[in-house]
Coordinates of C-alpha atoms in Angstrom, one line a residue:
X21 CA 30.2 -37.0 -31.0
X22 CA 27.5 -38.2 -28.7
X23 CA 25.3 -40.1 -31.6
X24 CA 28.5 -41.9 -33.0
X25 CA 29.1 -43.0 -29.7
X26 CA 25.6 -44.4 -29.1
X27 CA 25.9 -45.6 -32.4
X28 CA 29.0 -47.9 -31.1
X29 CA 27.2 -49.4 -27.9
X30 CA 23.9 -50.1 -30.3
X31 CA 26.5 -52.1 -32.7
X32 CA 28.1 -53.6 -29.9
X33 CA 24.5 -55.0 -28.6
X34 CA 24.1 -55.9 -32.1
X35 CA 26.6 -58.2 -32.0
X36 CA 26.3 -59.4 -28.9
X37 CA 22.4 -60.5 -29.5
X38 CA 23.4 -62.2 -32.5
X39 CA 26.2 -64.2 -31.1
X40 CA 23.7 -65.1 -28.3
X41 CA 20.9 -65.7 -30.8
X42 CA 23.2 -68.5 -33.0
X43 CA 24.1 -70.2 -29.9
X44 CA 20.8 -70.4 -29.1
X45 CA 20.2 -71.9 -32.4
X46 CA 22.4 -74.4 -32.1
X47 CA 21.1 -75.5 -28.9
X48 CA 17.7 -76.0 -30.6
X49 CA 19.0 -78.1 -33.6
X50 CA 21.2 -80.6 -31.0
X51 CA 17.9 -81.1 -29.6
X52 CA 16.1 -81.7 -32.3
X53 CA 18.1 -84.4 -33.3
X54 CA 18.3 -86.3 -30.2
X55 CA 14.2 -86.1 -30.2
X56 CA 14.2 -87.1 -34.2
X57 CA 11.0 -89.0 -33.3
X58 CA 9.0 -86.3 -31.8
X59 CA 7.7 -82.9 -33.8
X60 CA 8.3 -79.5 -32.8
X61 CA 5.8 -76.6 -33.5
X62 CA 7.7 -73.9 -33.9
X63 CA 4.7 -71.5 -33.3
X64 CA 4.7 -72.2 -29.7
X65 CA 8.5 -70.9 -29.0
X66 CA 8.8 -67.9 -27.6
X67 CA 11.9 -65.5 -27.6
X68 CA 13.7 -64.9 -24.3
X69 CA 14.3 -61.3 -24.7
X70 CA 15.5 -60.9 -21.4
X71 CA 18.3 -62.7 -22.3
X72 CA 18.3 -61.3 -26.1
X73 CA 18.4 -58.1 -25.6
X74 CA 17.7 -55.7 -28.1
X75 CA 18.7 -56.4 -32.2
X76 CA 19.5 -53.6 -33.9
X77 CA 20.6 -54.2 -38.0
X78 CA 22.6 -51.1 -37.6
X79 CA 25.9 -51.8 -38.6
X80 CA 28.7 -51.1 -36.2
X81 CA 30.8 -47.7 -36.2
X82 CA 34.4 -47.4 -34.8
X83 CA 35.0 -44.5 -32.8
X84 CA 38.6 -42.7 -33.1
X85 CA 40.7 -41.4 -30.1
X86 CA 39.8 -38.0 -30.6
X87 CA 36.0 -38.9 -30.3
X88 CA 36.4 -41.4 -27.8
X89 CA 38.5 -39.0 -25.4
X90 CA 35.8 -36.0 -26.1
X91 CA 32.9 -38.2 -25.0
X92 CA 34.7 -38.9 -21.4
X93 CA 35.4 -35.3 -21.1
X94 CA 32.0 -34.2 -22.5
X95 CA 30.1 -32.0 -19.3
X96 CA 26.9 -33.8 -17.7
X97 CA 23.9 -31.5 -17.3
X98 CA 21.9 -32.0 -14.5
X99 CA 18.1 -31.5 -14.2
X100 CA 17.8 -28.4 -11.7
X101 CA 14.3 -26.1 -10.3
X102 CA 15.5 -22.6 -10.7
X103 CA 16.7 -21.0 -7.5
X104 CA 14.4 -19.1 -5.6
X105 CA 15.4 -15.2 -5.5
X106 CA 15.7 -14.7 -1.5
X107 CA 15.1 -11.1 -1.8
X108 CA 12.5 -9.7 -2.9
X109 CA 14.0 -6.7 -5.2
X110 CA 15.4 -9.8 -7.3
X111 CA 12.3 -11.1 -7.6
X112 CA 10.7 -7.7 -9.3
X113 CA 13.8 -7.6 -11.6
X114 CA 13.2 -11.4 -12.8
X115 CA 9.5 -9.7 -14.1
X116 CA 10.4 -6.7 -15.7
X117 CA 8.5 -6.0 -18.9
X118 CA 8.6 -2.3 -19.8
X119 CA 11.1 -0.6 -21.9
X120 CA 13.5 0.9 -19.8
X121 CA 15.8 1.7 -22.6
X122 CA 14.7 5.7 -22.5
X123 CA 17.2 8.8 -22.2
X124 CA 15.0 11.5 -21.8
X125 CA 15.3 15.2 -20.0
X126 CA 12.0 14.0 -18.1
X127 CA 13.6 10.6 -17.1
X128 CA 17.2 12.3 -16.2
X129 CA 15.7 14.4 -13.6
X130 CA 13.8 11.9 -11.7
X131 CA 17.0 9.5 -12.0
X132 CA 19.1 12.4 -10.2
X133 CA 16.6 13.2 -7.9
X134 CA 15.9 9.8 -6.3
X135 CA 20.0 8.7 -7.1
X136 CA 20.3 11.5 -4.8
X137 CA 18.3 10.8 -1.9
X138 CA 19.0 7.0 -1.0
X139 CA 17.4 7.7 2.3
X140 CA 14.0 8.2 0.8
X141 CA 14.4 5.0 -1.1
X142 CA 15.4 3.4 2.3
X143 CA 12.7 5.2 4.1
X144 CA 9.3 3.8 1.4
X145 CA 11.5 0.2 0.9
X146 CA 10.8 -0.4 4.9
X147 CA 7.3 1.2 4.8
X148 CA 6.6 -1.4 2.0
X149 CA 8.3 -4.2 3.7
X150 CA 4.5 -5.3 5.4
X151 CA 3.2 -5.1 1.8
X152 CA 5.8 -6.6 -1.3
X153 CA 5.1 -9.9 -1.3
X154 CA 1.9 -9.8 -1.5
X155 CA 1.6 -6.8 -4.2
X156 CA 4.4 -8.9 -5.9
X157 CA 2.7 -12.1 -5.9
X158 CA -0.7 -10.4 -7.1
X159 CA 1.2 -8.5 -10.2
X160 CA 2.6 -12.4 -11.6
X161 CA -0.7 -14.0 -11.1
X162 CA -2.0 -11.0 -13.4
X163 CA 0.5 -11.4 -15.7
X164 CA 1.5 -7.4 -15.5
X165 CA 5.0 -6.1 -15.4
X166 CA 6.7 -6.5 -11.6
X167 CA 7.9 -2.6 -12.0
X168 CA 3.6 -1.9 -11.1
X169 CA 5.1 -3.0 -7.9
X170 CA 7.0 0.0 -7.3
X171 CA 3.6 2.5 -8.1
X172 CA 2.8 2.8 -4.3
X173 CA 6.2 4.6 -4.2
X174 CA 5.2 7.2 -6.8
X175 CA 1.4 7.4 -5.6
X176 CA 1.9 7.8 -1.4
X177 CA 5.7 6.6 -0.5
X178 CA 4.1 3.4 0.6
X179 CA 1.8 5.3 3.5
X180 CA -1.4 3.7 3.2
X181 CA -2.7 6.5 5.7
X182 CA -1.5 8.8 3.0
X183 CA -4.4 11.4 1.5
X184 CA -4.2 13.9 -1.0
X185 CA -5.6 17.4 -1.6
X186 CA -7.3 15.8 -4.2
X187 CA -9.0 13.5 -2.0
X188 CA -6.7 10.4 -3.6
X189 CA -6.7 8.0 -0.3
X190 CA -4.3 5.1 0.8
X191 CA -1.5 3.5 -0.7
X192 CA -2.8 3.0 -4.5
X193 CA -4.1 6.6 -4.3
X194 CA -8.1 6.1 -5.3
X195 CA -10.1 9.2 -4.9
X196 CA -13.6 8.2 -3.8
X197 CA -15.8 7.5 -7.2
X198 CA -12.8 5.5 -8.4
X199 CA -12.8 3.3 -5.4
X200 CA -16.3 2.8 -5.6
X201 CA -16.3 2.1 -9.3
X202 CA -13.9 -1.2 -8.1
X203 CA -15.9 -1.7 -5.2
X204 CA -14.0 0.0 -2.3
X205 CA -16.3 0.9 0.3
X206 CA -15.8 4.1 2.4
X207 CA -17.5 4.1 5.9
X208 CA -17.2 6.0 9.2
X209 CA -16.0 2.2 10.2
X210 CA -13.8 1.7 6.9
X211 CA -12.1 2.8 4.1
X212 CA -11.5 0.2 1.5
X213 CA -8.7 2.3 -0.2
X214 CA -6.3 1.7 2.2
X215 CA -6.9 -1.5 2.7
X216 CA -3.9 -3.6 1.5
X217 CA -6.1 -6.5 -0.1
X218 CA -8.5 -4.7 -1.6
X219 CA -7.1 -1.6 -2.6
X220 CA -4.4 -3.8 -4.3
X221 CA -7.0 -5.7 -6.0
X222 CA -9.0 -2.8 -7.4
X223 CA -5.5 -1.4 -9.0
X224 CA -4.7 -4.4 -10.5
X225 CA -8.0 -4.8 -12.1
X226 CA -8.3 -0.8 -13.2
X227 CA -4.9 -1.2 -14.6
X228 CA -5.5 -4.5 -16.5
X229 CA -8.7 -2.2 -18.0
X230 CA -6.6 0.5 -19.1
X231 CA -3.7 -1.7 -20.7
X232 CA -6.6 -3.1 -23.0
X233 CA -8.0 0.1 -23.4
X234 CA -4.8 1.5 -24.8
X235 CA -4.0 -1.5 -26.9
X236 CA -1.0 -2.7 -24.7
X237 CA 0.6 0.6 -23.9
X238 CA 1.7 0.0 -20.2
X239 CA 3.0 4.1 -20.6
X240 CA -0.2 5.1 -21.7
X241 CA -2.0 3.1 -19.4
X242 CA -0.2 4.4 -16.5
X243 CA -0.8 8.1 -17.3
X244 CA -4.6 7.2 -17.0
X245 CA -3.9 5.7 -14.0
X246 CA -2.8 9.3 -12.6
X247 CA -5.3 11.7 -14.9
X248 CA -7.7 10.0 -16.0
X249 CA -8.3 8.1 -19.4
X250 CA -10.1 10.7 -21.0
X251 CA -7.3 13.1 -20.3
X252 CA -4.9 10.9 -22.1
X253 CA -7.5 9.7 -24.6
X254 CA -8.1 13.5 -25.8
X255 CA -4.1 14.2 -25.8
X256 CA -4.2 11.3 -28.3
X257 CA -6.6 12.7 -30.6
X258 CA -5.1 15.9 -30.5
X259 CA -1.9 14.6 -31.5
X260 CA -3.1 12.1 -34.3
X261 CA -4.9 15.4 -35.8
X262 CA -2.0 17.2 -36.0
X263 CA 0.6 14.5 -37.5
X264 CA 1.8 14.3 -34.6
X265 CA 3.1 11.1 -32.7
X266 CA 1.0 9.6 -30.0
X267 CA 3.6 8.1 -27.9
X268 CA 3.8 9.2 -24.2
X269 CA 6.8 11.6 -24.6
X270 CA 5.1 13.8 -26.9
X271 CA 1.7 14.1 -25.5
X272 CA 0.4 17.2 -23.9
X273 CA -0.4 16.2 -20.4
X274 CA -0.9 17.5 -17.3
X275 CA 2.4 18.9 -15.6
X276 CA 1.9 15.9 -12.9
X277 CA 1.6 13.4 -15.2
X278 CA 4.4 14.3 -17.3
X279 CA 6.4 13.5 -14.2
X280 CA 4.4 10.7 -13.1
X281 CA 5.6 7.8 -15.5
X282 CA 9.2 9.3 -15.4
X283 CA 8.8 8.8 -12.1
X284 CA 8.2 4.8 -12.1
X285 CA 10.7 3.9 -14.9
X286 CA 13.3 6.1 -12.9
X287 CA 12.6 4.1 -9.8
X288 CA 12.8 0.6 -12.3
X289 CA 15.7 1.3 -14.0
X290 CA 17.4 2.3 -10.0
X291 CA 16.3 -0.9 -8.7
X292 CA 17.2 -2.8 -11.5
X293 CA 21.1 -2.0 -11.4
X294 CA 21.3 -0.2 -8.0
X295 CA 25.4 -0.2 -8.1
X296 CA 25.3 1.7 -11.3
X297 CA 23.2 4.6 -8.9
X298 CA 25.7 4.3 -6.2
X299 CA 22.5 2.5 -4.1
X300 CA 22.3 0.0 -2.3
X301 CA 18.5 -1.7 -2.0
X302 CA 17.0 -2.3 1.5
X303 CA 17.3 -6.3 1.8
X304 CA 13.2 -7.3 1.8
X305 CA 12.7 -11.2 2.1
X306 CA 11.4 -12.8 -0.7
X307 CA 8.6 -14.8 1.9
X308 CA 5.0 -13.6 2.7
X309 CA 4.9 -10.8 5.9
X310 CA 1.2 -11.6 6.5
X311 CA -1.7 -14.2 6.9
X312 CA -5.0 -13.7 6.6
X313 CA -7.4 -14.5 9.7
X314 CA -10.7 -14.8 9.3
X315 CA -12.0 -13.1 12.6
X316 CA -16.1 -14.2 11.9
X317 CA -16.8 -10.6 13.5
X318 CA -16.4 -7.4 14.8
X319 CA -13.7 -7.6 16.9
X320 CA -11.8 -4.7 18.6
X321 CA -8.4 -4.0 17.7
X322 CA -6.3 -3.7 21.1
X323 CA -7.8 -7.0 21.9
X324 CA -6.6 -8.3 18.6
X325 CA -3.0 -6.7 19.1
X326 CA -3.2 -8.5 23.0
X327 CA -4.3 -11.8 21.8
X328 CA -1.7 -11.9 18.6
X329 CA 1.5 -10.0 21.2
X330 CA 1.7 -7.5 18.7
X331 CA 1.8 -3.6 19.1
X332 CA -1.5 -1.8 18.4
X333 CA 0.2 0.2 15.9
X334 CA 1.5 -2.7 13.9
X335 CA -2.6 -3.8 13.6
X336 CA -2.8 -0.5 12.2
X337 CA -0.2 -0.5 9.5
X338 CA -1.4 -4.5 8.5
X339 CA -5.0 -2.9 8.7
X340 CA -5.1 0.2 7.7
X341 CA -8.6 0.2 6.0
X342 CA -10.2 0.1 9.4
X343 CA -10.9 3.4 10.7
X344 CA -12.0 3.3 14.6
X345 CA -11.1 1.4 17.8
X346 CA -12.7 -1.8 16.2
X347 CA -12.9 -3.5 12.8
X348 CA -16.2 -2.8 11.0
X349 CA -19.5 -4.3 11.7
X350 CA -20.5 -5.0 8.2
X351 CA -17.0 -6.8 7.0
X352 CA -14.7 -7.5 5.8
X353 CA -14.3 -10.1 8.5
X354 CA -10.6 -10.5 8.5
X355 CA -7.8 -9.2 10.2
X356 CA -4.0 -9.5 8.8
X357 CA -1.6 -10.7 10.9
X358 CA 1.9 -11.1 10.9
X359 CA 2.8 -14.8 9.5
X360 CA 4.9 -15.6 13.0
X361 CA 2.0 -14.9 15.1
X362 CA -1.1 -16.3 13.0
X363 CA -1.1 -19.2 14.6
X364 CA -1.7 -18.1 18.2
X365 CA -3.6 -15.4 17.3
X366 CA -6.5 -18.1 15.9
X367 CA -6.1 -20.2 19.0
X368 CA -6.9 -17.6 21.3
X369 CA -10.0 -15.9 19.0
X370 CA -11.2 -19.2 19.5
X371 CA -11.6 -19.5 22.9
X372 CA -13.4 -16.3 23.0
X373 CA -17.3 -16.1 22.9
X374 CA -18.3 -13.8 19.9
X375 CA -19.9 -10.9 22.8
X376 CA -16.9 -10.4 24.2
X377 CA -15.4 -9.7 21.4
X378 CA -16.5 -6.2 21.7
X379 CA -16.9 -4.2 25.0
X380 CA -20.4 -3.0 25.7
X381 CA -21.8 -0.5 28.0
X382 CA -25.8 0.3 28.8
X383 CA -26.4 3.4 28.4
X384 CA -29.7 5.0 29.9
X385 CA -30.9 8.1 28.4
X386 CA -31.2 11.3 29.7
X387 CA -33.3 14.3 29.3
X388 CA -32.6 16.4 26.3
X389 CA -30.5 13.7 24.7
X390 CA -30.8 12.4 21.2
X391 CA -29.3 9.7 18.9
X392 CA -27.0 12.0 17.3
X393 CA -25.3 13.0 20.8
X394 CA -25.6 9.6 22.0
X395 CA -23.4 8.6 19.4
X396 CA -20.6 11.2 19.7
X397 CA -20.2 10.7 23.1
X398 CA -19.5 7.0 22.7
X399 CA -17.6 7.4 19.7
X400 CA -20.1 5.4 17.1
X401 CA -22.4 6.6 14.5
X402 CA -26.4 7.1 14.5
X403 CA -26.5 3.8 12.4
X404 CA -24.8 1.4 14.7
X405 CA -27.1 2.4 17.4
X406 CA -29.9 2.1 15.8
X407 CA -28.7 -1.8 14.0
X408 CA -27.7 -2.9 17.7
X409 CA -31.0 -1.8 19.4
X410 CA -33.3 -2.3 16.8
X411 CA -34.3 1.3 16.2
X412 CA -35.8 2.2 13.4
X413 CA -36.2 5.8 13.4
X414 CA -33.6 8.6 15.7
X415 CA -36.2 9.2 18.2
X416 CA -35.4 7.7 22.0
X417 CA -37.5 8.5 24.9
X418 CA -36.0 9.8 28.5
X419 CA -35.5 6.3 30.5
X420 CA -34.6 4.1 27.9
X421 CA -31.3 2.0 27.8
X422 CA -29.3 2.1 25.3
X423 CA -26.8 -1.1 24.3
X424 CA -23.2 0.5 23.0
X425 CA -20.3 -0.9 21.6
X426 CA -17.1 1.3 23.4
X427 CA -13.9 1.1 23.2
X428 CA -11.9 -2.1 25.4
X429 CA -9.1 0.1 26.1
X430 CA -8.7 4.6 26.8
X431 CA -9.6 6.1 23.2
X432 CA -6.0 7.5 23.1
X433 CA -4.1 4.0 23.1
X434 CA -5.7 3.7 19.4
X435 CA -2.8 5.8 17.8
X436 CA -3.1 5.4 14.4
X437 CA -7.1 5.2 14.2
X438 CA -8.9 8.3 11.7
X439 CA -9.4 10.8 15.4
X440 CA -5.9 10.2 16.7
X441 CA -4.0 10.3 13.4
X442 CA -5.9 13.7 12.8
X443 CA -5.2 14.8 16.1
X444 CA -1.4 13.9 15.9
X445 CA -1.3 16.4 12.3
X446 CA -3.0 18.9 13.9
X447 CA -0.9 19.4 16.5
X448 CA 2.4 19.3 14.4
X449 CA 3.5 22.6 14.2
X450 CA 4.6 23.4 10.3
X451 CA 7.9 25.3 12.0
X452 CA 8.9 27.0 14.6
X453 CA 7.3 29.8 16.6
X454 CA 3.8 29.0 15.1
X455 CA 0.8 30.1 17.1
X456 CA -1.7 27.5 16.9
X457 CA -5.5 28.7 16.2
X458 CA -8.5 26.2 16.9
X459 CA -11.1 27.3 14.6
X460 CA -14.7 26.2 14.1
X461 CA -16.9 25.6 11.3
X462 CA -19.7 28.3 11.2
X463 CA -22.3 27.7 8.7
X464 CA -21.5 29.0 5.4
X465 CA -17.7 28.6 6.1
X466 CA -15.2 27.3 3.2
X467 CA -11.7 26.5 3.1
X468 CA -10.9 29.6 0.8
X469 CA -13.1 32.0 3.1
X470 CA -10.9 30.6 6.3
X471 CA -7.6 30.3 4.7
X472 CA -7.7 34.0 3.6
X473 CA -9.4 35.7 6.9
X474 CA -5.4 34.3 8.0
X475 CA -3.5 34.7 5.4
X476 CA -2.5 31.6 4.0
X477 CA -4.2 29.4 1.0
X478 CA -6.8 26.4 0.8
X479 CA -4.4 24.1 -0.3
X480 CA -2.6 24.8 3.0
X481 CA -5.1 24.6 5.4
X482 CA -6.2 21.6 4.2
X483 CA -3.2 19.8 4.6
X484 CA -3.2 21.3 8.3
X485 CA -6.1 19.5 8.8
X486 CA -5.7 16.3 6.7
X487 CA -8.5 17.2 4.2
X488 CA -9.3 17.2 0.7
X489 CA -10.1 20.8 -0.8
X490 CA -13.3 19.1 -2.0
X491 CA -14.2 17.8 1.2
X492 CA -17.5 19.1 3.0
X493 CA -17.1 21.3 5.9
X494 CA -19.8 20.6 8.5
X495 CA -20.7 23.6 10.9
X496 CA -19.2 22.9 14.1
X497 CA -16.2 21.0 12.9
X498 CA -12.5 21.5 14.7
X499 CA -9.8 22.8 12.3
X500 CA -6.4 24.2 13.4
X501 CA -4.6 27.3 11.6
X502 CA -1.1 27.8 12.4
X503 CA -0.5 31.6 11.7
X504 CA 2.9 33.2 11.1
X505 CA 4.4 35.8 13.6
X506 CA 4.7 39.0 11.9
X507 CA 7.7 41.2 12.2
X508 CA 7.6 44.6 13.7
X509 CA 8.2 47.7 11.3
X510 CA 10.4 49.1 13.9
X511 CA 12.8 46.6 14.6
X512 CA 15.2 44.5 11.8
X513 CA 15.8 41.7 14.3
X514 CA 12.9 39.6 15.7
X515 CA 12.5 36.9 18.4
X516 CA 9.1 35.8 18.5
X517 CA 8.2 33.9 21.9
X518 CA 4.8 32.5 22.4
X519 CA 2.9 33.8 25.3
X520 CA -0.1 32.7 27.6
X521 CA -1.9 35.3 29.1
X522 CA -4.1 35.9 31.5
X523 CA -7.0 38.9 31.6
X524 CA -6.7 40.7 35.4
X525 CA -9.6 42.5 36.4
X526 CA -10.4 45.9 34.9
X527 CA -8.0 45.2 31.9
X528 CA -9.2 44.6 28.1
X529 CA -7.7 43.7 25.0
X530 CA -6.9 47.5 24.1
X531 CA -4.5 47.0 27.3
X532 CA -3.0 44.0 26.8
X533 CA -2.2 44.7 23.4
X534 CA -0.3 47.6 24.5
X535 CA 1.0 46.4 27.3
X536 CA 2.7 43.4 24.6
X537 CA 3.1 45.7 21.9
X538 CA 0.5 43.9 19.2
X539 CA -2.8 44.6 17.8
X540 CA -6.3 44.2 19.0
X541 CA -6.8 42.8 15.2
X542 CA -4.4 40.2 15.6
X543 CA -5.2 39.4 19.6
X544 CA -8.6 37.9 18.0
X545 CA -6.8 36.7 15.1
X546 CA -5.0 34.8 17.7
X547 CA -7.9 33.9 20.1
X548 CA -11.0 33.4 17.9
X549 CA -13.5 32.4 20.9
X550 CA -12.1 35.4 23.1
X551 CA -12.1 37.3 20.8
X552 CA -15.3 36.9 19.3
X553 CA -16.6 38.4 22.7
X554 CA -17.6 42.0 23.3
X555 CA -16.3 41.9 26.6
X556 CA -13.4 40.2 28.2
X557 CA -13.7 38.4 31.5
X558 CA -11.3 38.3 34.5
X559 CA -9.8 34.8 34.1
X560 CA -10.0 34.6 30.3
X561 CA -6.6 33.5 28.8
X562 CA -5.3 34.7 25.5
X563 CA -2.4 33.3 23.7
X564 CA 0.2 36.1 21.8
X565 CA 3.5 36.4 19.8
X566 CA 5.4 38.6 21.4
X567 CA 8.7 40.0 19.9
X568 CA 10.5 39.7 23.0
X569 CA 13.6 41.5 21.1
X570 CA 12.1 44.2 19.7
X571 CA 10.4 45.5 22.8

């Protein structure tokens, strides 16, 4: 109906041009007679088609009623931009790509489990608040599926502090060689896997690797992501030699993994109709949380909080990739900042000079120090000594000073740097009347040789401690063992209370174990340096689990 009625003004401008045009003519030929002596070259005229208009030969077409009433009532569209999703979780929905079509037993118990717990999902949804956007953002400019988003979830709950027993760091989860295959460095400054930047970068480029490697299987991709690609390549191959199909669902993977991608499409298909889950997402803005600052420098970190009016712990968690009381000498030079404070936090780093960006003491040294100690006691490594006073070698001579970058503020106020974080987990009591045990590293020690002189396994005194089970133990190294009270044979109701004691003169362990009812054996349990004595000293204290019911 549109085109006849165009059709209808094109006739009617028809028309009208040739109406126009024969006056026109006219015109010309009452002139021409009144100048009958003088000759006209028609060559020279030139149309007015301003006042022409446009001829069209098309004849003209009547419109009915019908048509004439349906082109008034016919909708305008208008040219619009498409509206901007304001949060965040609408944004990951716009970029879904993988299949989430799947009923599976797999998929069914991961649906239930996080349907189940919507305080969990409210719990990682704030932790990843800081980081979204930006993971978000990253995902679209590599053109991979927006549900990768929600990987952090499965891998650490969106801790980037988070480490496994597998050594799998920060909140991508890269154990060591993988980060250093993508280039994340790991220092006694810095730990590139759990910084937000890079560590997002390095899964975005191992992914895009796999999803070639697998010839667009995002599935099998993402199992390689957790075990490995030769894992999943070999579950392949045994599959395709058996007639078997070599989807995900019917390889034979690792008990983890066959979880793992469950895991992810649960979470996508939850976020993608929450209401259907009886959920309700955690409103996330749709607008960056940080900026980047380019800081030029090592530059300490309670000085960066001061200068930006943020809390030294929110540094932290935009930062996590830096390890100590300051960022790390080598790089990278930038500190992420929260996007409302930016701004004055690069006007006052500006007005400070680049050495007083870091506090420094001089340190002269004494007899029967060395570079090692030196170190320790300032809380810096061997290395940074030696690049800030030009030593090349550990040897230092009694007398000679020593330039050392310290801490700006009391080591403690750094809460959530590697020593305080460790601290903190060691000092968390699993439950309730735990006895805490300070143990230290003798040479030849490993975590299975510790773990079962107590009673409990690796696996668990490694999480005590905030290890790997592969990580070295170096002799002289703190770790804490918290040791379960055990129940007396004689009595069927215990309340164990935890006891300080002090040795009085002429008493020994044989006493005070009968004077509390427990064993010498477990008194040293209990008190490894006492107890490693041969003789006890007036003044010595001993810590015990007394069963203050049963006697």
């Amino acid at each position: 109906m549109i085109y006849k009625f165009l059709w209808v003004c094109l006739a009617s401008l028809a028309l009208s041009a040739c109406q126009t045009a024969s006056k026109i003519e006219r015109q010309n030929t009452s002139s021409d007679l009144q100048k009958s002596s003088e000759e006209v070259d028609i060559d020279t005229v030139e149309a007015d088609t301003e006042q022409l208009g446009f001829i069209d030969t098309v004849p003209p077409i009547d419109a009915t009623a019908e048509e004439e009433e349906a082109i008034k009532t016919e909708p305008v569209i208008a040219n619009s931009e498409p509206k901007v999703p304001e949060d965040i979780w609408e944004r990951i929905r716009e970029g879904y790509q993988l299949n989430l079509d799947i009923d599976r037993p797999r998929l069914s118990s991961q649906l239930r489990w996080f349907s189940s717990h919507p305080s969990y999902l409210d719990r990682v949804s704030k932790r990843g608040e800081r980081y979204l956007y930006y993971i978000v953002d990253e995902l679209e400019k590599a053109g991979i599926p927006t549900e990768i988003a929600l990987l952090p979830i499965v891998e650490s709950g969106f801790d980037p502090f988070g480490y496994s027993h597998g050594r799998a760091s920060g909140p991508w989860q890269f154990i060591p060689s993988t980060g250093q295959m993508y280039g994340l460095d790991q220092t006694w400054w810095y730990d590139g896997r759990r910084d937000i930047i890079g560590s997002t970068q390095a899964a975005i480029a191992y992914l895009t690797r796999l999803h070639k490697m697998f010839d667009g299987d995002w599935l099998h991709a993402l199992a390689s992501y957790n075990s490995g690609e030769g894992t999943v390549l070999r579950a392949i191959r045994k599959n395709r030699k058996a007639g078997k199909p070599t989807d995900f669902w019917s390889l034979d993977l690792p008990r983890e993994t066959r979880a793992y991608v469950p895991k992810l499409i649960a979470l996508a298909k939850i976020i993608k109709n929450p209401e259907k889950y009886n959920y309700s997402t955690y409103f996330i803005p749709n607008k960056p949380y940080f900026d980047v600052v380019n800081i030029g420098g090592q530059l300490d970190l309670a000085q960066a909080a001061e200068m930006a009016d943020v809390s030294i712990d929110e540094v932290y968690l935009l930062n996590p990739g830096f390890n100590q009381w300051a960022t790390s000498p080598d790089g990278p030079h930038r500190l992420l900042m929260p996007v409302s404070k930016a701004k004055q936090f690069r006007t006052k780093l500006a007005e400070i000079p680049s050495k007083e960006r870091v506090t420094w003491v001089r340190y002269t040294v004494k007899a029967g120090d060395n570079l090692l100690l030196v170190a320790k006691q300032h809380n810096t490594t061997v290395n940074v000594l030696q690049d800030v006073n030009k030593i090349s070698s550990t040897m230092i001579r009694v007398g000679q000073e020593l330039m050392i970058p310290v801490a700006g503020n009391k080591i403690e106020s750094y809460t959530l740097s590697s020593h305080q974080r460790l601290l903190a987990k060691q000092s968390r009591a699993p439950n309730r009347n735990r006895i805490k045990i300070n143990y230290t590293v003798n040479s030849g020690d490993s975590l299975w040789l510790i773990s079962n002189k107590y009673g409990t396994n690796s696996k668990t005194l490694a999480r005590w401690n905030n290890m790997g089970l592969a990580d070295p133990l170096i002799p002289g190294k703190k770790l804490v063992v918290w040791l379960k009270p055990k129940q007396s044979a004689n009595s069927t109701r215990s309340v164990m209370k935890k006891v300080v004691y002090t040795i009085r003169s002429g008493e020994s362990l044989a006493v005070v174990a009968n004077k509390f009812k427990v064993s010498i054996n477990d008194i040293r349990d209990w008190n490894p340096k006492v107890g490693s004595k041969k003789y006890v000293q007036p003044g010595d204290k001993v810590t015990l689990l007394v069963n203050v019911v049963g006697g």
